[in-house]
Amino acid sequence: MGRKSLKSEHIPKATIGRLAVYIQVLERLKSEGTDVISSENLAQACSVNSSQIRKDLAYFGEFGVRGVGYYVQELITSIKQSLGVDRIWNCCIVGVGNLGRALLRHGEFKSKGFNIKVAFDCDPYKIGEIVEGLEVICTRKTRNLVSEQKLEIGIITTPPERAQRAANYLVEAGIKGIINYAPSRIDVPDHIPLEYVDFIHHFYALAFHINLGRAAE
Amino acid sequence: MGRKSLKSEHIPKATIGRLAVYIQVLERLKSEGTDVISSENLAQACSVNSSQIRKDLAYFGEFGVRGVGYYVQELITSIKQSLGVDRIWNCCIVGVGNLGRALLRHGEFKSKGFNIKVAFDCDPYKIGEIVEGLEVICTRKTRNLVSEQKLEIGIITTPPERAQRAANYLVEAGIKGIINYAPSRIDVPDHIPLEYVDFIHHFYALAFHINLGRAAE
DNA sequence: CAGTGTGAATCTCTTCACAGCT
DNA sequence: AGCTGTGAAGAGATTCACACTG
């Protein structure tokens, strides 16, 4: 397991981000009945350069047909395999506040293969409560549940001051990767992949770009 | 208005992203009682290189004191001014489903100066309903409300197939920038800044990096 | 003398341009 | 004829290294 037909050793971080976009657009094209698409047309739909797409795909293999383009369904499958999202990933969430509940309610994760199987919280008033069909479990039981339920991805939705402790529990329990929705930086060992999701960051970027446009007038 | 003391013409997109991180970390440092910090120490707390920080700040001015470092509160203020987030921004949300409600409930936006003043939806069953203190308004009234309420930022939380139409309404009404939480690409005129927030994208990246580590074993 | 601010060097990513398939 | 796959060129971002300042 874990074998991968990478043609190249290192893959740009930005490429991974774009592959997710390609999947999104390709799924829409598929649902609209498009069977084949050229890198040029896909590029337009994704607002990127067409050789960017060809290069991104070339990191993983040769998926196209010269003179023709890419078969949409085949390409979706290939990209998903390349990313390793062609299977179910077992996830847990730590912190059942507003944000945690919203994510549990959000159906997109499960439909894309990210199955949230366990919800943790350290608040005794919440423990035992049923949220979206899941019983809230005491955070101390992280170690047992991660191995019992084969949990791979931990989603942190605690308040910022408790995010580091949540991460520590998860790492100690043997989690394989972490997504941090709490607005604080956390430390994890180098071998644990970590992604930050920060809502405010996008608002700051937008505000800046709006001002920039205004200044140019 | 809109004048800005930029020392440099173009600023890397990545710099803007990091400035948001610096603010986050600096706010924590401030609350912990730190008054002065060197670029080296701030760099460690943000997991970046220290000359990266100095260069990022240099795009906007000279905020440090040689031989000393940066005064934390002063630096927070300077960065916020540079980004243009030292004032209130009027926002509206289009689409009052699960996600829209969760964002309305999420207090962080308002506390950071992004005030969601109006909630739109096109579903007649939702129009008139009060959600988190806001009356849901018919999407057709976008034009009137954007000017009346001086709305600047539009947040799209519709289902993917309705995101483009929501964007059209907003642009036509004179909105200045858009954040799209719907999992679909949208087209807007070049002069309208646009940010995508895609939850699944981070899960894909994480899955890929977990597999990569596994493959190296 | 500690630590900023910055030109120069390095590294990484993107785009071009075209050879090579189908 | 048309479009992919890819080396080479170009653009952009990061890091180094040190002159300069409080």
PDB file of C-alpha atoms in Angstrom, chain B residues 3-216:
ATOM      1  CA  ARG B   3      -4.225  56.382  -0.148  1.00  0.00           C
ATOM      2  CA  LYS B   4      -1.643  53.985   1.036  1.00  0.00           C
ATOM      3  CA  SER B   5       1.997  54.366   1.934  1.00  0.00           C
ATOM      4  CA  LEU B   6       3.192  51.447  -0.151  1.00  0.00           C
ATOM      5  CA  LYS B   7       6.914  51.488  -0.645  1.00  0.00           C
ATOM      6  CA  SER B   8       6.697  48.927  -3.425  1.00  0.00           C
ATOM      7  CA  GLU B   9       4.356  48.617  -6.373  1.00  0.00           C
ATOM      8  CA  HIS B  10       3.509  44.947  -6.392  1.00  0.00           C
ATOM      9  CA  ILE B  11       3.076  42.804  -3.298  1.00  0.00           C
ATOM     10  CA  PRO B  12       3.199  39.001  -3.424  1.00  0.00           C
ATOM     11  CA  LYS B  13      -0.097  37.293  -2.755  1.00  0.00           C
ATOM     12  CA  ALA B  14       1.687  35.068  -0.248  1.00  0.00           C
ATOM     13  CA  THR B  15       2.794  38.122   1.716  1.00  0.00           C
ATOM     14  CA  ILE B  16      -0.820  39.133   2.310  1.00  0.00           C
ATOM     15  CA  GLY B  17      -1.569  35.646   3.604  1.00  0.00           C
ATOM     16  CA  ARG B  18       1.326  35.812   6.022  1.00  0.00           C
ATOM     17  CA  LEU B  19       0.405  39.256   7.318  1.00  0.00           C
ATOM     18  CA  ALA B  20      -2.848  37.729   8.557  1.00  0.00           C
ATOM     19  CA  VAL B  21      -0.807  35.099  10.396  1.00  0.00           C
ATOM     20  CA  TYR B  22       1.471  37.730  11.913  1.00  0.00           C
ATOM     21  CA  ILE B  23      -1.562  39.597  13.259  1.00  0.00           C
ATOM     22  CA  GLN B  24      -2.915  36.410  14.794  1.00  0.00           C
ATOM     23  CA  VAL B  25       0.351  35.585  16.538  1.00  0.00           C
ATOM     24  CA  LEU B  26       1.025  39.190  17.579  1.00  0.00           C
ATOM     25  CA  GLU B  27      -2.436  39.455  19.169  1.00  0.00           C
ATOM     26  CA  ARG B  28      -1.662  36.360  21.230  1.00  0.00           C
ATOM     27  CA  LEU B  29       1.741  37.729  22.222  1.00  0.00           C
ATOM     28  CA  LYS B  30       0.122  40.993  23.258  1.00  0.00           C
ATOM     29  CA  SER B  31      -2.446  39.197  25.418  1.00  0.00           C
ATOM     30  CA  GLU B  32       0.426  37.307  27.043  1.00  0.00           C
ATOM     31  CA  GLY B  33       2.114  40.569  27.933  1.00  0.00           C
ATOM     32  CA  THR B  34       4.925  40.673  25.342  1.00  0.00           C
ATOM     33  CA  ASP B  35       5.720  44.279  24.396  1.00  0.00           C
ATOM     34  CA  VAL B  36       8.672  43.899  22.030  1.00  0.00           C
ATOM     35  CA  ILE B  37       9.645  41.067  19.682  1.00  0.00           C
ATOM     36  CA  SER B  38      12.458  40.447  17.215  1.00  0.00           C
ATOM     37  CA  SER B  39      11.800  39.207  13.691  1.00  0.00           C
ATOM     38  CA  GLU B  40      13.661  36.046  14.676  1.00  0.00           C
ATOM     39  CA  ASN B  41      11.305  35.229  17.557  1.00  0.00           C
ATOM     40  CA  LEU B  42       8.177  36.183  15.632  1.00  0.00           C
ATOM     41  CA  ALA B  43       9.410  34.027  12.774  1.00  0.00           C
ATOM     42  CA  GLN B  44       9.642  31.000  15.028  1.00  0.00           C
ATOM     43  CA  ALA B  45       6.117  31.542  16.347  1.00  0.00           C
ATOM     44  CA  CYS B  46       4.818  31.756  12.763  1.00  0.00           C
ATOM     45  CA  SER B  47       6.980  28.944  11.352  1.00  0.00           C
ATOM     46  CA  VAL B  48       8.604  31.135   8.721  1.00  0.00           C
ATOM     47  CA  ASN B  49      12.035  32.564   7.990  1.00  0.00           C
ATOM     48  CA  SER B  50      12.946  35.777   9.805  1.00  0.00           C
ATOM     49  CA  SER B  51      14.038  37.676   6.701  1.00  0.00           C
ATOM     50  CA  GLN B  52      10.723  36.706   5.193  1.00  0.00           C
ATOM     51  CA  ILE B  53       9.034  38.706   7.918  1.00  0.00           C
ATOM     52  CA  ARG B  54      11.352  41.688   7.510  1.00  0.00           C
ATOM     53  CA  LYS B  55      10.825  41.676   3.762  1.00  0.00           C
ATOM     54  CA  ASP B  56       7.040  41.330   4.069  1.00  0.00           C
ATOM     55  CA  LEU B  57       6.911  44.316   6.388  1.00  0.00           C
ATOM     56  CA  ALA B  58       9.302  46.324   4.240  1.00  0.00           C
ATOM     57  CA  TYR B  59       6.717  46.376   1.431  1.00  0.00           C
ATOM     58  CA  PHE B  60       4.653  48.692   3.612  1.00  0.00           C
ATOM     59  CA  GLY B  61       7.175  50.712   5.576  1.00  0.00           C
ATOM     60  CA  GLU B  62       9.788  50.610   8.315  1.00  0.00           C
ATOM     61  CA  PHE B  63       8.102  49.492  11.485  1.00  0.00           C
ATOM     62  CA  GLY B  64      11.039  48.166  13.514  1.00  0.00           C
ATOM     63  CA  VAL B  65      13.749  49.647  15.674  1.00  0.00           C
ATOM     64  CA  ARG B  66      17.286  48.470  14.868  1.00  0.00           C
ATOM     65  CA  GLY B  67      18.970  46.665  17.701  1.00  0.00           C
ATOM     66  CA  VAL B  68      15.592  46.299  19.461  1.00  0.00           C
ATOM     67  CA  GLY B  69      12.912  44.680  17.342  1.00  0.00           C
ATOM     68  CA  TYR B  70       9.229  45.542  16.851  1.00  0.00           C
ATOM     69  CA  TYR B  71       6.822  46.996  19.396  1.00  0.00           C
ATOM     70  CA  VAL B  72       3.998  44.461  19.373  1.00  0.00           C
ATOM     71  CA  GLN B  73       0.999  46.793  19.658  1.00  0.00           C
ATOM     72  CA  GLU B  74       2.475  49.271  17.196  1.00  0.00           C
ATOM     73  CA  LEU B  75       3.165  46.520  14.692  1.00  0.00           C
ATOM     74  CA  ILE B  76      -0.378  45.142  14.939  1.00  0.00           C
ATOM     75  CA  THR B  77      -1.733  48.622  14.234  1.00  0.00           C
ATOM     76  CA  SER B  78       0.656  49.156  11.332  1.00  0.00           C
ATOM     77  CA  ILE B  79      -0.146  45.849   9.672  1.00  0.00           C
ATOM     78  CA  LYS B  80      -3.889  46.406  10.062  1.00  0.00           C
ATOM     79  CA  GLN B  81      -3.548  49.851   8.511  1.00  0.00           C
ATOM     80  CA  SER B  82      -1.480  48.439   5.667  1.00  0.00           C
ATOM     81  CA  LEU B  83      -4.122  45.812   4.914  1.00  0.00           C
ATOM     82  CA  GLY B  84      -6.949  48.303   5.361  1.00  0.00           C
ATOM     83  CA  VAL B  85      -8.621  46.325   8.140  1.00  0.00           C
ATOM     84  CA  ASP B  86      -8.447  49.153  10.659  1.00  0.00           C
ATOM     85  CA  ARG B  87     -12.093  50.008  10.029  1.00  0.00           C
ATOM     86  CA  ILE B  88     -15.523  48.372   9.783  1.00  0.00           C
ATOM     87  CA  TRP B  89     -16.397  46.649   6.479  1.00  0.00           C
ATOM     88  CA  ASN B  90     -20.075  46.214   5.619  1.00  0.00           C
ATOM     89  CA  CYS B  91     -20.839  42.724   4.339  1.00  0.00           C
ATOM     90  CA  CYS B  92     -23.826  40.743   3.181  1.00  0.00           C
ATOM     91  CA  ILE B  93     -24.391  37.047   2.816  1.00  0.00           C
ATOM     92  CA  VAL B  94     -26.254  35.384  -0.054  1.00  0.00           C
ATOM     93  CA  GLY B  95     -27.743  31.979   0.765  1.00  0.00           C
ATOM     94  CA  VAL B  96     -29.125  31.187   4.206  1.00  0.00           C
ATOM     95  CA  GLY B  97     -28.685  27.420   4.271  1.00  0.00           C
ATOM     96  CA  ASN B  98     -26.648  25.420   6.765  1.00  0.00           C
ATOM     97  CA  LEU B  99     -23.397  27.092   5.850  1.00  0.00           C
ATOM     98  CA  GLY B 100     -24.842  30.601   5.710  1.00  0.00           C
ATOM     99  CA  ARG B 101     -26.429  30.209   9.140  1.00  0.00           C
ATOM    100  CA  ALA B 102     -23.195  28.873  10.583  1.00  0.00           C
ATOM    101  CA  LEU B 103     -21.278  31.899   9.302  1.00  0.00           C
ATOM    102  CA  LEU B 104     -23.928  34.275  10.663  1.00  0.00           C
ATOM    103  CA  ARG B 105     -23.591  32.576  14.041  1.00  0.00           C
ATOM    104  CA  HIS B 106     -19.775  32.725  13.877  1.00  0.00           C
ATOM    105  CA  GLY B 107     -18.800  35.732  16.003  1.00  0.00           C
ATOM    106  CA  GLU B 108     -15.262  36.089  14.659  1.00  0.00           C
ATOM    107  CA  PHE B 109     -16.197  38.116  11.580  1.00  0.00           C
ATOM    108  CA  LYS B 110     -17.843  40.921  13.501  1.00  0.00           C
ATOM    109  CA  SER B 111     -15.096  40.998  16.122  1.00  0.00           C
ATOM    110  CA  LYS B 112     -12.517  41.442  13.353  1.00  0.00           C
ATOM    111  CA  GLY B 113     -14.444  44.280  11.722  1.00  0.00           C
ATOM    112  CA  PHE B 114     -16.453  42.408   9.086  1.00  0.00           C
ATOM    113  CA  ASN B 115     -20.030  43.238   9.894  1.00  0.00           C
ATOM    114  CA  ILE B 116     -22.663  41.147   8.123  1.00  0.00           C
ATOM    115  CA  LYS B 117     -25.545  43.596   7.822  1.00  0.00           C
ATOM    116  CA  VAL B 118     -27.850  41.849   5.349  1.00  0.00           C
ATOM    117  CA  ALA B 119     -28.788  38.221   4.608  1.00  0.00           C
ATOM    118  CA  PHE B 120     -30.253  37.363   1.194  1.00  0.00           C
ATOM    119  CA  ASP B 121     -31.988  34.219  -0.035  1.00  0.00           C
ATOM    120  CA  CYS B 122     -34.181  33.468  -3.021  1.00  0.00           C
ATOM    121  CA  ASP B 123     -36.313  30.837  -1.259  1.00  0.00           C
ATOM    122  CA  PRO B 124     -39.781  32.352  -0.560  1.00  0.00           C
ATOM    123  CA  TYR B 125     -40.095  30.116   2.514  1.00  0.00           C
ATOM    124  CA  LYS B 126     -37.005  31.677   4.060  1.00  0.00           C
ATOM    125  CA  ILE B 127     -37.706  35.304   3.158  1.00  0.00           C
ATOM    126  CA  GLY B 128     -38.895  37.210   6.222  1.00  0.00           C
ATOM    127  CA  GLU B 129     -37.454  34.672   8.658  1.00  0.00           C
ATOM    128  CA  ILE B 130     -35.201  36.147  11.355  1.00  0.00           C
ATOM    129  CA  VAL B 131     -31.760  34.481  11.470  1.00  0.00           C
ATOM    130  CA  GLU B 132     -29.320  35.618  14.128  1.00  0.00           C
ATOM    131  CA  GLY B 133     -31.116  38.930  14.395  1.00  0.00           C
ATOM    132  CA  LEU B 134     -31.265  39.558  10.635  1.00  0.00           C
ATOM    133  CA  GLU B 135     -34.383  39.418   8.485  1.00  0.00           C
ATOM    134  CA  VAL B 136     -33.830  37.273   5.385  1.00  0.00           C
ATOM    135  CA  ILE B 137     -34.332  39.476   2.304  1.00  0.00           C
ATOM    136  CA  CYS B 138     -35.253  38.508  -1.248  1.00  0.00           C
ATOM    137  CA  THR B 139     -32.174  38.311  -3.472  1.00  0.00           C
ATOM    138  CA  ARG B 140     -33.869  40.558  -6.028  1.00  0.00           C
ATOM    139  CA  LYS B 141     -33.519  43.464  -3.644  1.00  0.00           C
ATOM    140  CA  THR B 142     -29.731  43.223  -3.764  1.00  0.00           C
ATOM    141  CA  ARG B 143     -29.319  46.351  -5.866  1.00  0.00           C
ATOM    142  CA  ASN B 144     -31.318  48.567  -3.488  1.00  0.00           C
ATOM    143  CA  LEU B 145     -29.713  47.234  -0.339  1.00  0.00           C
ATOM    144  CA  VAL B 146     -26.126  47.342  -1.517  1.00  0.00           C
ATOM    145  CA  SER B 147     -26.380  51.082  -2.054  1.00  0.00           C
ATOM    146  CA  GLU B 148     -28.700  51.834   0.881  1.00  0.00           C
ATOM    147  CA  GLN B 149     -26.571  49.917   3.374  1.00  0.00           C
ATOM    148  CA  LYS B 150     -23.262  50.729   1.682  1.00  0.00           C
ATOM    149  CA  LEU B 151     -22.412  47.040   1.410  1.00  0.00           C
ATOM    150  CA  GLU B 152     -18.880  46.387   0.187  1.00  0.00           C
ATOM    151  CA  ILE B 153     -18.255  42.644   0.519  1.00  0.00           C
ATOM    152  CA  GLY B 154     -20.587  39.863  -0.595  1.00  0.00           C
ATOM    153  CA  ILE B 155     -20.316  36.361   0.881  1.00  0.00           C
ATOM    154  CA  ILE B 156     -21.751  33.620  -1.303  1.00  0.00           C
ATOM    155  CA  THR B 157     -23.082  30.575   0.569  1.00  0.00           C
ATOM    156  CA  THR B 158     -25.584  29.295  -1.957  1.00  0.00           C
ATOM    157  CA  PRO B 159     -25.553  25.787  -3.446  1.00  0.00           C
ATOM    158  CA  PRO B 160     -22.907  25.579  -6.190  1.00  0.00           C
ATOM    159  CA  GLU B 161     -25.351  25.825  -9.080  1.00  0.00           C
ATOM    160  CA  ARG B 162     -26.671  29.155  -7.827  1.00  0.00           C
ATOM    161  CA  ALA B 163     -23.319  30.756  -7.012  1.00  0.00           C
ATOM    162  CA  GLN B 164     -22.868  32.380 -10.409  1.00  0.00           C
ATOM    163  CA  ARG B 165     -26.281  34.005 -10.288  1.00  0.00           C
ATOM    164  CA  ALA B 166     -25.600  35.288  -6.788  1.00  0.00           C
ATOM    165  CA  ALA B 167     -22.321  36.757  -8.031  1.00  0.00           C
ATOM    166  CA  ASN B 168     -24.105  38.428 -10.948  1.00  0.00           C
ATOM    167  CA  TYR B 169     -26.617  40.095  -8.617  1.00  0.00           C
ATOM    168  CA  LEU B 170     -23.830  41.320  -6.373  1.00  0.00           C
ATOM    169  CA  VAL B 171     -21.655  42.687  -9.163  1.00  0.00           C
ATOM    170  CA  GLU B 172     -24.594  44.385 -10.841  1.00  0.00           C
ATOM    171  CA  ALA B 173     -25.487  45.988  -7.525  1.00  0.00           C
ATOM    172  CA  GLY B 174     -22.025  47.490  -7.260  1.00  0.00           C
ATOM    173  CA  ILE B 175     -20.406  45.260  -4.648  1.00  0.00           C
ATOM    174  CA  LYS B 176     -16.649  45.798  -4.276  1.00  0.00           C
ATOM    175  CA  GLY B 177     -15.455  42.271  -3.554  1.00  0.00           C
ATOM    176  CA  ILE B 178     -16.726  38.700  -3.214  1.00  0.00           C
ATOM    177  CA  ILE B 179     -15.913  35.689  -1.058  1.00  0.00           C
ATOM    178  CA  ASN B 180     -17.276  32.473  -2.516  1.00  0.00           C
ATOM    179  CA  TYR B 181     -17.903  29.609  -0.074  1.00  0.00           C
ATOM    180  CA  ALA B 182     -19.835  27.618  -2.690  1.00  0.00           C
ATOM    181  CA  PRO B 183     -17.848  24.750  -4.221  1.00  0.00           C
ATOM    182  CA  SER B 184     -17.914  26.100  -7.756  1.00  0.00           C
ATOM    183  CA  ARG B 185     -15.853  28.486  -9.876  1.00  0.00           C
ATOM    184  CA  ILE B 186     -17.508  31.766 -10.792  1.00  0.00           C
ATOM    185  CA  ASP B 187     -16.795  34.532 -13.290  1.00  0.00           C
ATOM    186  CA  VAL B 188     -16.682  38.157 -12.210  1.00  0.00           C
ATOM    187  CA  PRO B 189     -15.251  41.230 -13.946  1.00  0.00           C
ATOM    188  CA  ASP B 190     -11.499  41.701 -13.537  1.00  0.00           C
ATOM    189  CA  HIS B 191     -11.824  44.705 -11.267  1.00  0.00           C
ATOM    190  CA  ILE B 192     -13.811  42.784  -8.609  1.00  0.00           C
ATOM    191  CA  PRO B 193     -11.495  40.963  -6.191  1.00  0.00           C
ATOM    192  CA  LEU B 194     -12.653  37.402  -5.561  1.00  0.00           C
ATOM    193  CA  GLU B 195     -11.620  34.888  -2.906  1.00  0.00           C
ATOM    194  CA  TYR B 196     -12.553  31.210  -2.826  1.00  0.00           C
ATOM    195  CA  VAL B 197     -13.014  29.346   0.434  1.00  0.00           C
ATOM    196  CA  ASP B 198     -13.065  25.632  -0.213  1.00  0.00           C
ATOM    197  CA  PHE B 199     -13.222  23.244   2.713  1.00  0.00           C
ATOM    198  CA  ILE B 200     -12.616  20.044   0.791  1.00  0.00           C
ATOM    199  CA  HIS B 201      -9.427  21.367  -0.795  1.00  0.00           C
ATOM    200  CA  HIS B 202      -7.595  21.150   2.566  1.00  0.00           C
ATOM    201  CA  PHE B 203      -8.725  17.577   3.087  1.00  0.00           C
ATOM    202  CA  TYR B 204      -7.415  16.607  -0.350  1.00  0.00           C
ATOM    203  CA  ALA B 205      -4.066  18.235   0.368  1.00  0.00           C
ATOM    204  CA  LEU B 206      -3.844  16.482   3.715  1.00  0.00           C
ATOM    205  CA  ALA B 207      -4.728  13.092   2.266  1.00  0.00           C
ATOM    206  CA  PHE B 208      -2.067  13.545  -0.388  1.00  0.00           C
ATOM    207  CA  HIS B 209       0.628  14.483   2.106  1.00  0.00           C
ATOM    208  CA  ILE B 210      -0.250  11.586   4.396  1.00  0.00           C
ATOM    209  CA  ASN B 211       0.086   9.181   1.473  1.00  0.00           C
ATOM    210  CA  LEU B 212       3.362  10.765   0.447  1.00  0.00           C
ATOM    211  CA  GLY B 213       4.867  10.187   3.887  1.00  0.00           C
ATOM    212  CA  ARG B 214       3.618   6.603   3.847  1.00  0.00           C
ATOM    213  CA  ALA B 215       5.124   5.957   0.419  1.00  0.00           C
ATOM    214  CA  ALA B 216       8.572   7.039   1.634  1.00  0.00           C
TER     215      ALA B 216
END
